[in-house]
Coordinates of C-alpha atoms and ligand atoms in Angstrom, one line a residue:
X329 CA -27.3 165.9 -89.8
X330 CA -23.9 164.9 -88.4
X331 CA -21.5 167.7 -87.8
X332 CA -18.0 167.4 -86.4
X333 CA -17.8 170.7 -84.6
X334 CA -15.3 169.9 -82.0
X335 CA -12.6 172.0 -83.6
X336 CA -14.6 175.1 -84.4
X337 CA -16.4 175.0 -81.1
X338 CA -13.2 174.9 -79.0
X339 CA -11.0 177.4 -80.8
X340 CA -11.8 181.1 -80.5
X341 CA -11.9 182.9 -83.9
X342 CA -11.8 179.7 -85.9
X343 CA -13.8 179.5 -89.0
X344 CA -14.8 176.5 -91.0
X345 CA -16.9 175.4 -94.0
X346 CA -18.7 172.1 -93.6
X347 CA -20.4 170.1 -96.2
X348 CA -23.6 168.9 -94.7
X349 CA -26.8 167.1 -95.7
X350 CA -30.1 166.8 -93.9
X351 CA -31.3 163.5 -92.6
X352 CA -34.9 164.5 -92.6
X353 CA -37.1 162.6 -95.1
X354 CA -40.3 164.3 -93.9
X355 CA -41.2 167.6 -92.5
X356 CA -43.8 167.5 -89.7
X357 CA -45.6 170.5 -88.4
X358 CA -49.1 171.3 -87.0
X359 CA -50.2 171.2 -90.6
X360 CA -49.3 167.6 -91.1
X361 CA -46.4 165.5 -92.3
X362 CA -44.9 166.4 -95.7
X363 CA -42.4 164.2 -97.7
X364 CA -39.2 165.9 -98.5
X365 CA -38.7 164.9 -102.1
X366 CA -35.4 166.6 -102.9
X367 CA -32.6 168.0 -100.9
X368 CA -29.0 168.7 -101.8
X369 CA -25.9 168.6 -99.7
X370 CA -25.0 172.2 -98.8
X371 CA -22.2 174.2 -97.3
X372 CA -22.5 175.6 -93.8
X373 CA -20.1 178.3 -92.8
X374 CA -19.2 178.2 -89.1
X375 CA -17.4 180.8 -87.1
X376 CA -16.5 180.8 -83.5
X377 CA -17.0 184.2 -82.0
X378 CA -14.7 184.7 -79.0
X379 CA -15.4 181.2 -77.8
X380 CA -18.9 182.4 -76.7
X381 CA -21.1 182.3 -79.8
X382 CA -21.2 180.5 -83.0
X383 CA -22.1 182.1 -86.3
X384 CA -23.8 179.7 -88.7
X385 CA -24.5 180.6 -92.3
X386 CA -25.6 178.6 -95.3
X387 CA -28.1 178.4 -98.1
X388 CA -30.0 175.3 -99.3
X389 CA -33.0 174.3 -101.3
X390 CA -35.4 171.6 -100.2
X391 CA -38.3 170.4 -102.3
X392 CA -41.3 169.4 -100.3
X393 CA -44.6 167.8 -101.4
X394 CA -47.6 169.8 -100.2
X395 CA -51.2 169.2 -101.1
X396 CA -53.0 171.8 -103.2
X397 CA -55.2 174.0 -100.9
X398 CA -58.2 173.5 -103.2
X399 CA -58.0 170.0 -104.7
X400 CA -55.5 168.3 -102.4
X401 CA -53.3 167.1 -105.3
X402 CA -49.7 166.8 -104.3
X403 CA -47.7 169.8 -105.4
X404 CA -43.9 170.0 -105.2
X405 CA -42.6 173.2 -103.9
X406 CA -38.9 174.2 -103.6
X407 CA -38.2 176.2 -100.6
X408 CA -35.1 178.3 -100.6
X409 CA -33.6 178.4 -97.1
X410 CA -31.1 180.9 -96.0
X411 CA -29.5 180.3 -92.6
X412 CA -27.9 183.1 -90.8
X413 CA -27.8 182.6 -87.1
X414 CA -25.7 183.7 -84.2
X415 CA -26.2 181.2 -81.3
X416 CA -24.6 180.5 -78.0
X417 CA -21.8 178.1 -78.5
X418 CA -23.3 174.7 -78.4
X419 CA -21.8 171.6 -76.8
X420 CA -22.9 169.6 -79.8
X421 CA -24.4 170.9 -82.9
X422 CA -26.0 167.7 -84.3
X423 CA -29.5 168.4 -83.0
X424 CA -29.0 172.1 -83.2
X425 CA -28.3 172.1 -86.9
X426 CA -31.3 170.0 -87.7
X427 CA -33.4 172.4 -85.6
X428 CA -32.1 175.3 -87.5
X429 CA -33.1 173.8 -90.8
X430 CA -36.5 172.8 -89.4
X431 CA -37.0 176.4 -88.2
X432 CA -36.0 177.8 -91.6
X433 CA -38.4 175.4 -93.4
X434 CA -41.2 176.6 -91.1
X435 CA -40.4 180.2 -91.9
X436 CA -40.2 179.6 -95.7
X437 CA -43.5 177.6 -95.7
X438 CA -45.8 178.9 -98.4
X439 CA -49.0 180.5 -97.1
X440 CA -50.9 179.2 -100.1
X441 CA -50.2 176.2 -102.3
X442 CA -52.2 175.7 -105.5
X443 CA -51.5 173.1 -108.1
X444 CA -52.2 175.8 -110.6
X445 CA -53.5 179.4 -110.2
X446 CA -56.9 178.6 -111.5
X447 CA -57.3 175.3 -109.7
X448 CA -61.1 174.7 -109.5
X449 CA -60.8 172.6 -106.4
X450 CA -63.0 169.8 -105.2
X451 CA -66.8 169.9 -105.8
X452 CA -68.4 170.7 -102.4
X453 CA -71.4 168.7 -103.4
X454 CA -70.2 165.5 -105.0
X455 CA -66.6 165.6 -104.1
X456 CA -65.2 165.2 -107.6
X457 CA -62.0 166.9 -108.8
X458 CA -63.5 169.9 -110.7
X459 CA -60.3 170.2 -112.8
X460 CA -61.0 166.8 -114.3
X461 CA -64.8 166.5 -114.2
X462 CA -67.4 169.0 -115.0
X463 CA -70.0 167.5 -112.7
X464 CA -72.4 170.4 -113.2
X465 CA -73.3 170.8 -109.6
X466 CA -74.2 174.3 -108.5
X467 CA -71.4 175.6 -106.3
X468 CA -73.5 177.8 -104.2
X469 CA -73.3 176.5 -100.8
X470 CA -76.7 176.0 -99.1
X471 CA -75.3 175.4 -95.6
X472 CA -73.0 178.3 -94.4
X473 CA -71.1 175.8 -92.2
X474 CA -69.9 174.2 -95.4
X475 CA -68.4 177.5 -96.6
X476 CA -65.9 177.3 -93.8
X477 CA -64.8 174.0 -95.2
X478 CA -63.7 175.4 -98.5
X479 CA -60.6 177.1 -97.3
X480 CA -59.9 175.1 -94.2
X481 CA -56.3 174.6 -95.2
X482 CA -55.6 178.3 -95.7
X483 CA -57.1 178.9 -92.3
X484 CA -54.6 176.6 -90.7
X485 CA -51.8 178.4 -92.4
X486 CA -52.9 181.8 -91.2
X487 CA -52.8 180.9 -87.6
Ligands
ZN1647 ZN1 -55.4 172.0 -107.1
ZN1648 ZN1 -70.2 168.0 -108.2

């Protein structure tokens, strides 16, 4: 994201609306790397507060591709981000603005992602997609260690 902030950063009381777009094509976190499949340019409202702090406000939607917790099929999720920050006046906002958006995506990240509410997931015995194939395997898990496997992605998200 490139922002020309020289004016608003050097004039006390100045307010400005900027059209911005995010450069990020992927979102990486501890959970992995997720493609950003849709993002719209958005407006950022900037206000210089007494030449000491900068008020940054804006709203945007980004659509991210996230694997289903149960069957790993890619699911697109639109995250609504609302930025409302009051930060020390930065020298340059280029990195800062990207970090803000990154932080907001992290906050908006869904705890649970399912391709459909009743996704049947992947068979723990034969590995087939149980939404497509009725493999007939019994889903009782003989080895308790395998049970931990089932919701391993949820677990990551709850950390
Ligand atoms: Zn699924
Ligand atoms: Zn099976």
